[in-house]
Amino acid sequence: MPPITKPAAPPARLDTPPPQERARSQGVARVLLVLTLTALGLWILHEFLPALAWALVLAIALWPVYRRLEHRFPPGKHNILLPTLVTAAVALVFLAPLAILGIQAAREAHDVAEFVRNAEANGIPAPDFLQHLPYGAAQATAWWNDNLGHAQAGSDLLRRFENHSVLGASRNVGREVVHRVVLFGFSLVALFFLFRDWRTVRDQSLTACHRLFGPRGERVARQMVASVHGTVDGLVLVGLGEGFVLGIVYHFAGVPHPVLLGAFTAVAAMIPFGAAVAIAIAALLLVAAGSVTAALVVAAAGLVVTFVADHFIRPALIGGTTKLPFLWVLLGILGGVETFGLLGLFVGPAVMAALVLLWREFTEGQDAKA
């Protein structure tokens, strides 16, 4: 019986790459695929990225409060009620001032309409403060009466203002309002899910930072979170405090609508040097009403309040939390606002805090230990 022989193996294909080269090419392909999908996802979501960023900032800022509420009222099986209530409270905080402003504007609409009718019929009367100017009161009053104090001048001025300013500015108001409302609603939805699934988001984020960058990545992430907390304390809370104190000053000084102007001051004070604009408006309103002394008191009080807040309280809160020099805090805030708008108030200091942390680790020789 002839011996059984195994069939000869097929000859190896000459075009088959070795295993190491194949693994390398697959790794490159995976990286290209991840980069392509990431770029495509960012392009699809680019209109909603500010809303997602706002939701993340709000979640980080409110996380300590939410943790306390969660300990006080443990979530149920589905964990829906507490995130819904906290998200609704956040929406109320933003919508209530807008509603109050709308109601106040509706109350003032009748007076504005009456002023417009009188200006068209009789011109715009000279304000009282012109008569109290230390120099040139008679000349300024005469110029006003000659150019704006008669019916024809008032009608022409209002018609020119309507044609060039009001109509031009109101063309896209409706579209912008709808767009902002949609983004705000999307931020609230994202905030709800961040509250509901914060443990999963935290664990996955820390795991991703550790796998991609090692222990250094987790330290950078924690430093950026601490920067957001410090920025909220140093900008938002201090700004609200400035608005409250100066609102009381406005009330006793006789500034018109002190509550609304105090709220505007609180918002403006969150931006560096923004409170000066609100204080200047309050002082000018008093000057226009003929109360020069009260205007000087408001300006002096505003200077003292903003000086203490900007040079003592804010550096201690922001720099103490992030160990970031105040110069870099200021540059991060101003550069962030210039680049990202209001969102840059929080993004700028967070980026600066991360960069300073990496620089310190590099210069202090901790890079080798990481």
Short mmCIF file of C-alpha atoms in Angstrom, two decimals, residues 4-134:
data_model
loop_
_atom_site.label_atom_id
_atom_site.label_comp_id
_atom_site.label_asym_id
_atom_site.label_seq_id
_atom_site.Cartn_x
_atom_site.Cartn_y
_atom_site.Cartn_z
CA ILE A 4 -0.11 8.52 2.56
CA THR A 5 1.40 11.91 1.96
CA LYS A 6 0.02 15.23 3.15
CA PRO A 7 -1.00 17.63 0.48
CA ALA A 8 1.51 20.32 -0.08
CA ALA A 9 0.68 23.68 1.54
CA PRO A 10 -0.28 26.39 -0.88
CA PRO A 11 2.54 28.73 -1.65
CA ALA A 12 2.50 31.92 0.41
CA ARG A 13 1.21 34.94 -1.42
CA LEU A 14 3.94 37.31 -2.15
CA ASP A 15 1.67 40.37 -1.54
CA THR A 16 0.70 39.39 2.06
CA PRO A 17 2.34 41.86 4.50
CA PRO A 18 4.06 40.53 7.61
CA PRO A 19 2.04 40.64 10.85
CA GLN A 20 3.91 43.62 12.34
CA GLU A 21 3.41 45.74 9.25
CA ARG A 22 -0.27 44.73 9.06
CA ALA A 23 -0.82 45.67 12.71
CA ARG A 24 0.88 49.01 12.11
CA SER A 25 -1.28 49.78 9.09
CA GLN A 26 -4.42 48.81 10.98
CA GLY A 27 -3.41 51.10 13.84
CA VAL A 28 -2.95 54.00 11.44
CA ALA A 29 -6.31 53.24 9.83
CA ARG A 30 -8.01 53.22 13.24
CA VAL A 31 -6.48 56.58 14.15
CA LEU A 32 -7.58 58.07 10.83
CA LEU A 33 -11.08 56.66 11.33
CA VAL A 34 -11.34 58.11 14.85
CA LEU A 35 -10.09 61.51 13.68
CA THR A 36 -12.47 61.54 10.72
CA LEU A 37 -15.49 60.56 12.81
CA THR A 38 -14.55 63.10 15.50
CA ALA A 39 -14.21 65.89 12.94
CA LEU A 40 -17.51 64.88 11.34
CA GLY A 41 -19.26 64.79 14.71
CA LEU A 42 -17.93 68.23 15.66
CA TRP A 43 -19.03 69.60 12.31
CA ILE A 44 -22.54 68.19 12.77
CA LEU A 45 -22.81 69.54 16.32
CA HIS A 46 -20.94 72.82 15.88
CA GLU A 47 -24.13 74.88 16.24
CA PHE A 48 -24.90 73.16 19.55
CA LEU A 49 -21.39 73.10 21.02
CA PRO A 50 -21.95 76.37 22.95
CA ALA A 51 -25.13 74.92 24.46
CA LEU A 52 -23.27 71.75 25.49
CA ALA A 53 -20.45 73.83 26.94
CA TRP A 54 -22.92 75.91 28.96
CA ALA A 55 -24.57 72.76 30.27
CA LEU A 56 -21.17 71.40 31.32
CA VAL A 57 -20.23 74.66 33.06
CA LEU A 58 -23.56 74.77 34.92
CA ALA A 59 -23.23 71.12 35.92
CA ILE A 60 -19.71 71.66 37.28
CA ALA A 61 -20.72 74.85 39.10
CA LEU A 62 -23.81 73.28 40.69
CA TRP A 63 -22.32 69.85 41.33
CA PRO A 64 -21.57 70.44 45.06
CA VAL A 65 -25.13 71.68 45.63
CA TYR A 66 -26.56 68.75 43.70
CA ARG A 67 -24.49 66.27 45.71
CA ARG A 68 -25.88 67.70 48.96
CA LEU A 69 -29.42 67.49 47.62
CA GLU A 70 -28.79 63.93 46.50
CA HIS A 71 -27.60 62.96 49.98
CA ARG A 72 -30.59 64.72 51.52
CA PHE A 73 -33.11 63.27 49.06
CA PRO A 74 -31.76 59.96 47.69
CA PRO A 75 -32.77 59.38 44.07
CA GLY A 76 -35.29 56.73 43.23
CA LYS A 77 -34.96 53.81 40.89
CA HIS A 78 -35.17 55.89 37.73
CA ASN A 79 -33.46 59.02 39.12
CA ILE A 80 -35.66 61.50 37.29
CA LEU A 81 -37.38 63.68 39.88
CA LEU A 82 -34.34 65.39 41.45
CA PRO A 83 -32.57 66.18 38.13
CA THR A 84 -35.86 67.55 36.78
CA LEU A 85 -36.41 69.82 39.79
CA VAL A 86 -32.85 71.14 39.78
CA THR A 87 -32.95 71.76 36.03
CA ALA A 88 -36.30 73.56 36.39
CA ALA A 89 -34.79 75.72 39.15
CA VAL A 90 -31.89 76.66 36.86
CA ALA A 91 -34.33 77.58 34.10
CA LEU A 92 -36.32 79.71 36.54
CA VAL A 93 -33.21 81.58 37.64
CA PHE A 94 -32.54 82.60 34.03
CA LEU A 95 -36.13 83.17 32.90
CA ALA A 96 -37.45 85.08 35.93
CA PRO A 97 -35.28 88.20 35.37
CA LEU A 98 -36.25 88.22 31.69
CA ALA A 99 -39.91 88.04 32.63
CA ILE A 100 -39.52 90.89 35.12
CA LEU A 101 -37.69 92.93 32.49
CA GLY A 102 -40.48 92.26 29.98
CA ILE A 103 -43.15 93.33 32.46
CA GLN A 104 -41.22 96.50 33.29
CA ALA A 105 -40.75 97.26 29.61
CA ALA A 106 -44.48 96.83 28.99
CA ARG A 107 -45.20 99.28 31.80
CA GLU A 108 -42.81 101.80 30.31
CA ALA A 109 -44.12 101.36 26.76
CA HIS A 110 -46.95 103.85 27.34
CA ASP A 111 -44.53 106.53 28.54
CA VAL A 112 -42.20 105.90 25.60
CA ALA A 113 -45.07 106.16 23.14
CA GLU A 114 -46.23 109.41 24.75
CA PHE A 115 -42.69 110.80 24.55
CA VAL A 116 -42.49 109.95 20.84
CA ARG A 117 -45.84 111.64 20.11
CA ASN A 118 -44.83 114.77 21.99
CA ALA A 119 -41.45 114.86 20.25
CA GLU A 120 -43.06 114.62 16.83
CA ALA A 121 -45.58 117.36 17.69
CA ASN A 122 -43.47 119.78 19.73
CA GLY A 123 -39.85 118.65 19.43
CA ILE A 124 -37.57 117.29 22.15
CA PRO A 125 -37.37 119.65 25.13
CA ALA A 126 -33.96 120.52 26.54
CA PRO A 127 -33.07 118.40 29.59
CA ASP A 128 -32.77 120.11 32.95
CA PHE A 129 -29.12 119.23 33.48
CA LEU A 130 -28.07 121.58 30.66
CA GLN A 131 -29.13 124.53 32.78
CA HIS A 132 -26.95 123.31 35.67
CA LEU A 133 -23.74 122.95 33.69
CA PRO A 134 -20.89 124.90 35.28
#
